[in-house]
Short mmCIF file of C-alpha atoms in Angstrom, two decimals:
data_model
loop_
_atom_site.label_atom_id
_atom_site.label_comp_id
_atom_site.label_asym_id
_atom_site.label_seq_id
_atom_site.Cartn_x
_atom_site.Cartn_y
_atom_site.Cartn_z
CA MET Q 1021 -19.76 -13.19 38.69
CA LYS Q 1022 -21.57 -10.65 36.51
CA ALA Q 1023 -18.41 -10.09 34.46
CA LEU Q 1024 -17.92 -13.84 33.96
CA ILE Q 1025 -21.53 -14.26 32.82
CA THR Q 1026 -21.12 -11.33 30.42
CA ILE Q 1027 -17.93 -12.78 28.94
CA GLY Q 1028 -19.60 -16.17 28.59
CA LEU Q 1029 -22.57 -14.65 26.73
CA ILE Q 1030 -20.24 -12.76 24.37
CA ILE Q 1031 -18.31 -15.96 23.61
CA ILE Q 1032 -21.59 -17.77 22.85
CA SER Q 1033 -22.60 -14.87 20.57
CA ILE Q 1034 -19.27 -15.10 18.73
CA LEU Q 1035 -19.77 -18.83 18.18
CA LEU Q 1036 -23.30 -18.30 16.85
CA VAL Q 1037 -22.26 -15.52 14.47
CA PHE Q 1038 -19.27 -17.62 13.40
CA ILE Q 1039 -21.51 -20.53 12.45
CA ILE Q 1040 -23.99 -18.24 10.65
CA SER Q 1041 -21.16 -16.53 8.76
CA LEU Q 1042 -19.82 -19.90 7.61
CA ASN Q 1043 -23.21 -20.60 6.02
CA LEU Q 1044 -23.60 -17.29 4.21
CA GLY Q 1045 -21.97 -16.18 0.98
CA VAL Q 1046 -22.31 -16.38 -2.78
CA ILE Q 1047 -22.13 -20.16 -2.38
CA ARG Q 1048 -24.59 -21.08 0.37
CA ILE Q 1049 -23.64 -23.99 2.61
CA SER Q 1050 -26.20 -25.30 5.08
CA PRO Q 1051 -25.28 -25.77 8.77
CA VAL Q 1052 -25.34 -29.56 8.33
CA GLU Q 1053 -23.01 -29.31 5.33
CA VAL Q 1054 -20.70 -27.00 7.29
CA PHE Q 1055 -20.30 -29.55 10.07
CA GLN Q 1056 -19.86 -32.35 7.55
CA THR Q 1057 -17.16 -30.37 5.77
CA LEU Q 1058 -15.37 -29.52 9.03
CA LEU Q 1059 -15.35 -33.25 9.81
CA GLY Q 1060 -13.95 -34.05 6.37
CA ALA Q 1061 -17.15 -35.39 4.82
CA GLY Q 1062 -18.07 -32.47 2.56
CA THR Q 1063 -17.53 -31.99 -1.15
CA GLU Q 1064 -14.30 -30.59 -2.60
CA GLN Q 1065 -16.05 -27.32 -3.47
CA GLN Q 1066 -17.40 -26.92 0.06
CA ALA Q 1067 -13.97 -27.70 1.55
CA LEU Q 1068 -12.35 -25.15 -0.75
CA VAL Q 1069 -14.86 -22.42 0.12
CA LEU Q 1070 -14.70 -23.03 3.88
CA PHE Q 1071 -11.02 -23.77 4.47
CA GLU Q 1072 -9.41 -21.52 1.86
CA PHE Q 1073 -11.73 -18.50 1.83
CA ARG Q 1074 -14.23 -18.14 4.66
CA LEU Q 1075 -12.41 -19.59 7.67
CA PRO Q 1076 -9.13 -17.63 7.29
CA ARG Q 1077 -11.04 -14.41 6.64
CA MET Q 1078 -13.27 -14.91 9.67
CA VAL Q 1079 -10.31 -15.75 11.91
CA ILE Q 1080 -8.57 -12.59 10.69
CA ALA Q 1081 -11.71 -10.57 11.48
CA LEU Q 1082 -11.72 -11.95 15.03
CA LEU Q 1083 -8.03 -11.16 15.52
CA ILE Q 1084 -8.29 -7.63 14.10
CA GLY Q 1085 -11.41 -6.87 16.10
CA ALA Q 1086 -9.78 -8.00 19.33
CA GLY Q 1087 -6.54 -6.13 18.60
CA LEU Q 1088 -8.16 -2.79 17.72
CA ALA Q 1089 -10.54 -2.99 20.69
CA VAL Q 1090 -7.72 -3.61 23.18
CA SER Q 1091 -5.66 -0.86 21.54
CA GLY Q 1092 -8.55 1.55 22.04
CA ALA Q 1093 -9.08 0.44 25.65
CA ILE Q 1094 -5.40 1.09 26.43
CA LEU Q 1095 -5.40 4.50 24.74
CA GLN Q 1096 -8.53 5.53 26.64
CA GLY Q 1097 -7.00 4.35 29.91
CA VAL Q 1098 -3.58 5.95 29.41
CA SER Q 1099 -4.94 9.29 28.17
CA GLN Q 1100 -7.93 9.25 30.56
CA ASN Q 1101 -9.91 10.29 27.51
CA GLY Q 1102 -13.04 8.40 26.53
CA LEU Q 1103 -12.79 9.64 22.93
CA ALA Q 1104 -9.33 8.15 22.30
CA ASP Q 1105 -9.24 5.63 19.45
CA PRO Q 1106 -6.39 4.58 17.12
CA GLY Q 1107 -8.52 5.43 14.09
CA ILE Q 1108 -9.62 8.87 15.22
CA LEU Q 1109 -6.20 9.87 16.59
CA GLY Q 1110 -4.40 9.11 13.32
CA ILE Q 1111 -2.47 6.06 14.50
CA ASN Q 1112 -4.27 3.81 12.00
CA THR Q 1113 -3.65 6.33 9.22
CA GLY Q 1114 0.04 6.49 10.10
CA ALA Q 1115 0.24 2.72 9.92
CA GLY Q 1116 -1.64 2.70 6.62
CA PHE Q 1117 0.70 5.35 5.23
CA ALA Q 1118 3.76 3.23 6.09
CA VAL Q 1119 2.23 0.14 4.43
CA VAL Q 1120 1.37 2.10 1.27
CA MET Q 1121 4.94 3.46 1.21
CA PHE Q 1122 6.25 -0.08 1.48
CA ILE Q 1123 4.09 -1.17 -1.45
CA PHE Q 1124 4.89 1.95 -3.48
CA PHE Q 1125 8.66 1.73 -3.17
CA PHE Q 1126 9.36 -1.98 -2.77
CA GLU Q 1127 6.52 -3.98 -4.29
CA GLY Q 1128 4.84 -2.05 -7.05
CA ASP Q 1129 1.81 -4.37 -7.14
CA MET Q 1130 -0.65 -4.81 -4.31
CA GLY Q 1131 -1.96 -7.97 -5.92
CA GLY Q 1132 1.42 -9.72 -5.97
CA LEU Q 1133 2.66 -9.59 -2.39
CA GLY Q 1134 4.97 -12.46 -1.59
CA THR Q 1135 4.99 -14.48 1.62
CA LEU Q 1136 7.97 -12.59 3.07
CA SER Q 1137 6.27 -9.25 2.39
CA ILE Q 1138 3.17 -10.37 4.29
CA PHE Q 1139 5.26 -10.84 7.44
CA ILE Q 1140 7.26 -7.62 6.91
CA MET Q 1141 4.22 -5.36 6.47
CA PRO Q 1142 3.24 -5.37 10.18
CA LEU Q 1143 6.73 -4.05 11.01
CA PHE Q 1144 6.30 -1.17 8.56
CA ALA Q 1145 2.82 -0.54 9.94
CA LEU Q 1146 4.24 -0.44 13.47
CA THR Q 1147 6.80 2.14 12.36
CA GLY Q 1148 4.11 4.35 10.82
CA ALA Q 1149 1.81 4.00 13.83
CA ALA Q 1150 4.67 4.81 16.22
CA LEU Q 1151 5.56 7.91 14.19
CA ALA Q 1152 1.95 9.12 14.33
CA ALA Q 1153 1.75 8.47 18.09
CA PHE Q 1154 5.05 10.28 18.67
CA LEU Q 1155 3.91 13.34 16.70
CA ILE Q 1156 0.58 13.43 18.53
CA TYR Q 1157 2.21 13.21 21.95
CA VAL Q 1158 4.89 15.83 21.21
CA ILE Q 1159 2.58 18.36 19.59
CA ALA Q 1160 -0.18 17.90 22.19
CA TRP Q 1161 2.24 18.32 25.11
CA LYS Q 1162 1.96 21.65 26.89
CA ASP Q 1163 2.58 21.24 30.60
CA GLY Q 1164 0.87 17.89 30.19
CA VAL Q 1165 -1.61 16.49 27.69
CA THR Q 1166 -5.27 17.44 28.05
CA PRO Q 1167 -8.01 15.22 26.57
CA ILE Q 1168 -9.34 17.89 24.17
CA ARG Q 1169 -5.84 18.82 22.98
CA LEU Q 1170 -5.07 15.16 22.36
CA ILE Q 1171 -8.18 14.69 20.23
CA LEU Q 1172 -7.65 17.89 18.22
CA VAL Q 1173 -3.99 17.14 17.53
CA GLY Q 1174 -4.87 13.55 16.66
CA ILE Q 1175 -7.47 14.70 14.13
CA GLY Q 1176 -4.89 17.06 12.63
CA ILE Q 1177 -2.27 14.29 12.34
CA ASN Q 1178 -4.91 12.04 10.83
CA ALA Q 1179 -5.67 14.67 8.18
CA ALA Q 1180 -1.97 15.19 7.43
CA PHE Q 1181 -1.28 11.47 6.90
CA SER Q 1182 -4.49 11.17 4.85
CA ALA Q 1183 -3.25 13.93 2.53
CA LEU Q 1184 0.11 12.18 2.11
CA LEU Q 1185 -1.68 8.93 1.40
CA ILE Q 1186 -3.74 10.53 -1.36
CA TYR Q 1187 -0.60 12.07 -2.89
CA PHE Q 1188 1.20 8.73 -3.16
CA GLN Q 1189 -1.95 6.89 -4.23
CA LEU Q 1190 -2.23 9.25 -7.19
CA LYS Q 1191 1.25 8.13 -8.27
CA MET Q 1192 0.22 4.46 -8.31
CA ASN Q 1193 -1.07 2.69 -11.38
CA PRO Q 1194 -4.90 2.74 -11.61
CA ASN Q 1195 -5.30 -0.87 -10.47
CA ASP Q 1196 -3.22 -0.40 -7.33
CA PHE Q 1197 -4.89 2.96 -6.68
CA MET Q 1198 -8.30 1.28 -6.49
CA ARG Q 1199 -6.96 -1.54 -4.34
CA ALA Q 1200 -5.30 0.90 -1.93
CA THR Q 1201 -8.44 3.07 -1.71
CA ILE Q 1202 -10.67 0.11 -0.86
CA TRP Q 1203 -8.16 -1.28 1.61
CA LEU Q 1204 -7.68 2.05 3.40
CA ALA Q 1205 -11.46 2.29 3.78
CA GLY Q 1206 -11.17 -0.82 5.92
CA GLN Q 1207 -10.95 -4.00 3.91
CA ILE Q 1208 -9.68 -7.32 5.22
CA TRP Q 1209 -6.80 -7.75 2.81
CA GLY Q 1210 -5.75 -11.36 3.20
CA THR Q 1211 -8.11 -14.27 2.77
CA ASP Q 1212 -5.62 -17.08 3.28
CA TRP Q 1213 -3.81 -18.61 6.24
CA ARG Q 1214 -0.54 -16.73 5.59
CA TYR Q 1215 -2.17 -13.53 6.79
CA VAL Q 1216 -3.51 -15.33 9.86
CA MET Q 1217 0.01 -16.50 10.72
CA ALA Q 1218 1.42 -13.01 10.13
CA LEU Q 1219 -1.09 -11.40 12.51
CA LEU Q 1220 -1.53 -14.13 15.12
CA PRO Q 1221 1.83 -13.69 16.97
CA TRP Q 1222 1.17 -9.98 17.52
CA ILE Q 1223 -2.29 -10.61 18.96
CA ALA Q 1224 -1.29 -13.72 20.94
CA ILE Q 1225 1.61 -11.91 22.65
CA LEU Q 1226 0.41 -8.32 23.05
CA ILE Q 1227 -3.15 -8.86 24.31
CA PRO Q 1228 -2.08 -11.17 27.18
CA PHE Q 1229 0.70 -8.67 27.97
CA ALA Q 1230 -1.88 -5.87 28.06
CA PHE Q 1231 -3.99 -7.99 30.41
CA TYR Q 1232 -0.90 -8.48 32.62
CA LYS Q 1233 -0.47 -4.69 32.74
CA ALA Q 1234 -4.14 -4.06 33.55
CA ARG Q 1235 -3.39 -3.17 37.17
CA TYR Q 1236 -1.17 -0.29 36.03
CA LEU Q 1237 -3.98 1.06 33.88
CA ASN Q 1238 -6.18 1.02 36.97
CA VAL Q 1239 -3.56 2.96 38.93
CA LEU Q 1240 -3.10 5.53 36.15
CA GLN Q 1241 -6.80 6.37 36.42
CA LEU Q 1242 -6.03 7.85 39.86
CA GLY Q 1243 -3.78 10.54 38.39
CA ASP Q 1244 -0.01 10.79 38.10
CA THR Q 1245 0.59 12.14 41.60
CA LEU Q 1246 -1.36 9.46 43.42
CA ALA Q 1247 -0.06 6.74 41.09
CA THR Q 1248 3.52 7.77 41.84
CA GLY Q 1249 2.72 7.79 45.55
CA LEU Q 1250 1.52 4.20 45.25
CA GLY Q 1251 4.90 3.21 43.82
CA ALA Q 1252 4.09 3.07 40.10
CA LYS Q 1253 6.72 4.21 37.62
CA VAL Q 1254 4.19 6.33 35.77
CA GLU Q 1255 6.12 7.44 32.69
CA LYS Q 1256 7.73 4.04 32.14
CA GLU Q 1257 4.39 2.23 32.37
CA ARG Q 1258 2.64 4.82 30.22
CA ARG Q 1259 5.24 4.47 27.45
CA LEU Q 1260 5.07 0.68 27.61
CA LEU Q 1261 1.27 0.67 27.44
CA LEU Q 1262 1.33 3.13 24.55
CA PHE Q 1263 3.75 0.85 22.72
CA ILE Q 1264 1.36 -2.08 23.18
CA ALA Q 1265 -1.56 -0.03 21.86
CA VAL Q 1266 0.41 1.28 18.88
CA ALA Q 1267 1.80 -2.17 18.01
CA LEU Q 1268 -1.65 -3.75 18.12
CA ALA Q 1269 -3.13 -1.03 15.92
CA GLY Q 1270 -0.23 -1.19 13.45
CA ALA Q 1271 -0.38 -4.97 13.05
CA CYS Q 1272 -4.16 -4.90 12.57
CA VAL Q 1273 -4.00 -2.10 9.99
CA ALA Q 1274 -1.37 -4.03 8.01
CA VAL Q 1275 -3.95 -6.77 7.37
CA GLY Q 1276 -7.31 -5.00 7.76
CA GLY Q 1277 -6.76 -1.46 6.55
CA GLY Q 1278 -8.08 1.67 8.23
CA ILE Q 1279 -10.96 0.41 10.35
CA ALA Q 1280 -12.10 3.34 12.47
CA PHE Q 1281 -14.42 3.61 15.50
CA LEU Q 1282 -14.04 -0.04 16.57
CA GLY Q 1283 -11.39 0.89 19.14
CA LEU Q 1284 -13.76 3.56 20.43
CA VAL Q 1285 -17.04 1.65 20.59
CA ALA Q 1286 -15.90 -1.73 21.96
CA PRO Q 1287 -14.20 -0.40 25.14
CA HIS Q 1288 -17.17 1.86 25.87
CA LEU Q 1289 -19.62 -1.00 25.56
CA ALA Q 1290 -17.35 -3.19 27.69
CA ARG Q 1291 -17.14 -0.50 30.36
CA ARG Q 1292 -20.93 -0.37 30.52
CA LEU Q 1293 -21.14 -4.14 30.83
CA VAL Q 1294 -18.34 -4.99 33.30
CA GLY Q 1295 -17.25 -1.68 34.82
CA PRO Q 1296 -13.97 0.26 34.72
CA LYS Q 1297 -11.55 -2.34 36.16
CA HIS Q 1298 -9.17 -3.21 33.35
CA GLN Q 1299 -8.77 -6.83 34.52
CA TRP Q 1300 -12.29 -7.29 33.15
CA LEU Q 1301 -12.40 -4.41 30.69
CA ILE Q 1302 -9.54 -5.63 28.48
CA PRO Q 1303 -10.78 -9.20 27.84
CA THR Q 1304 -14.37 -7.99 27.44
CA SER Q 1305 -13.24 -5.30 24.97
CA ALA Q 1306 -11.27 -7.91 23.01
CA LEU Q 1307 -14.27 -10.22 22.76
CA LEU Q 1308 -16.69 -7.42 21.88
CA GLY Q 1309 -14.30 -6.09 19.23
CA ALA Q 1310 -14.00 -9.56 17.74
CA LEU Q 1311 -17.79 -9.97 17.75
CA LEU Q 1312 -18.49 -6.55 16.23
CA LEU Q 1313 -15.98 -6.94 13.41
CA LEU Q 1314 -17.16 -10.47 12.62
CA VAL Q 1315 -20.75 -9.16 12.39
CA ALA Q 1316 -19.62 -6.21 10.25
CA ASP Q 1317 -17.64 -8.47 7.92
CA THR Q 1318 -20.58 -10.87 7.57
CA LEU Q 1319 -22.90 -7.97 6.70
CA GLY Q 1320 -20.38 -6.46 4.29
CA ARG Q 1321 -19.97 -9.76 2.43
CA ASN Q 1322 -23.68 -10.51 2.12
CA LEU Q 1323 -25.80 -7.33 2.04
CA LEU Q 1324 -24.99 -6.53 -1.61
CA ALA Q 1325 -23.67 -9.94 -2.69
CA PRO Q 1326 -21.93 -10.69 -5.01
CA SER Q 1327 -20.55 -7.15 -4.49
CA GLU Q 1328 -18.78 -6.51 -1.21
CA ILE Q 1329 -18.94 -3.55 1.18
CA PRO Q 1330 -15.59 -2.83 2.89
CA VAL Q 1331 -15.87 -3.81 6.52
CA GLY Q 1332 -14.52 -0.42 7.61
CA ILE Q 1333 -17.52 1.29 6.01
CA VAL Q 1334 -19.93 -1.00 7.86
CA VAL Q 1335 -18.13 -0.30 11.16
CA ALA Q 1336 -18.17 3.44 10.45
CA ILE Q 1337 -21.92 3.39 9.73
CA LEU Q 1338 -22.48 1.65 13.06
CA GLY Q 1339 -19.85 3.56 15.05
CA ALA Q 1340 -20.10 7.16 13.80
CA PRO Q 1341 -23.45 7.89 15.52
CA TYR Q 1342 -22.01 6.56 18.79
CA PHE Q 1343 -18.95 8.80 18.40
CA ILE Q 1344 -21.17 11.83 17.85
CA TYR Q 1345 -23.16 10.88 20.95
CA LEU Q 1346 -19.99 10.64 23.03
CA LEU Q 1347 -18.68 13.93 21.66
CA MET Q 1348 -21.93 15.72 22.56
CA LYS Q 1349 -21.89 14.14 26.00
CA THR Q 1350 -18.28 15.27 26.57
CA ASN Q 1351 -19.06 18.84 25.51
CA ASP Q 1352 -22.02 18.93 27.84
CA ALA Q 1353 -19.77 17.86 30.71
#
């Protein structure tokens, strides 16, 4: 009952922030005008602002927030490491590297991506994220994978991909260099419905699948020996869950850039609210991730309007202190 109440309160919070975010921007639209426009009674300017700019961006923020949060929850569960996060471990950077390579070799202009390219980018991002995850797992393996080794190797892989990213960015024309830099800092790239349709299938399929696999995440928390004794195919389930986490992170990075710490903070907050059972942890993480990124995007769009702060920077400002707190707590343990 407590978990259901918590989920209900988070959903109400998302709806409230969603309505507030619709009102805010360079062009202010009152709540009454928002509802009138949604019902088809607003002006052409209000309809253009809401339906072509704000709504698709806000929906994308909700999808990315949910995807990164669930990815982080899975990584923490599989690795039994509370510091695991696709941004910190280098998975996001690997995905970002693959997308930049796609743009560098095939497109040549970040501002002129065609419709087909929008749907292809998540596949490239998945490839880059999978490569990063593979390297982390292989290098960290030494008679098993310890939490500290996983984090250290992940930070190293993150640094390596970041260096490669800088190298190829320097070969871009100045305009694309600036675009890539802002995007990699965590910037919601697409503000139209094509990006929503490119991202939606990944989120709509993989998050329910992760929820279906929640019981295996619970079993993996007991350790490999006990999990095997209970009949779980440990390595098969671990690989499948890792694939889900990597695919979610890759698809989200393709549209939202390198947003770090969200996959770390949301699962931790969810665990405090609903406990460690993944049947509740995964949906609560998804909702909290969606809420946090929507809040961060709203702040980023309005704090220095008409200038815009990349949403990844806002998330990092909010999430970095929490990461430091968790790191200190882990060292003390």
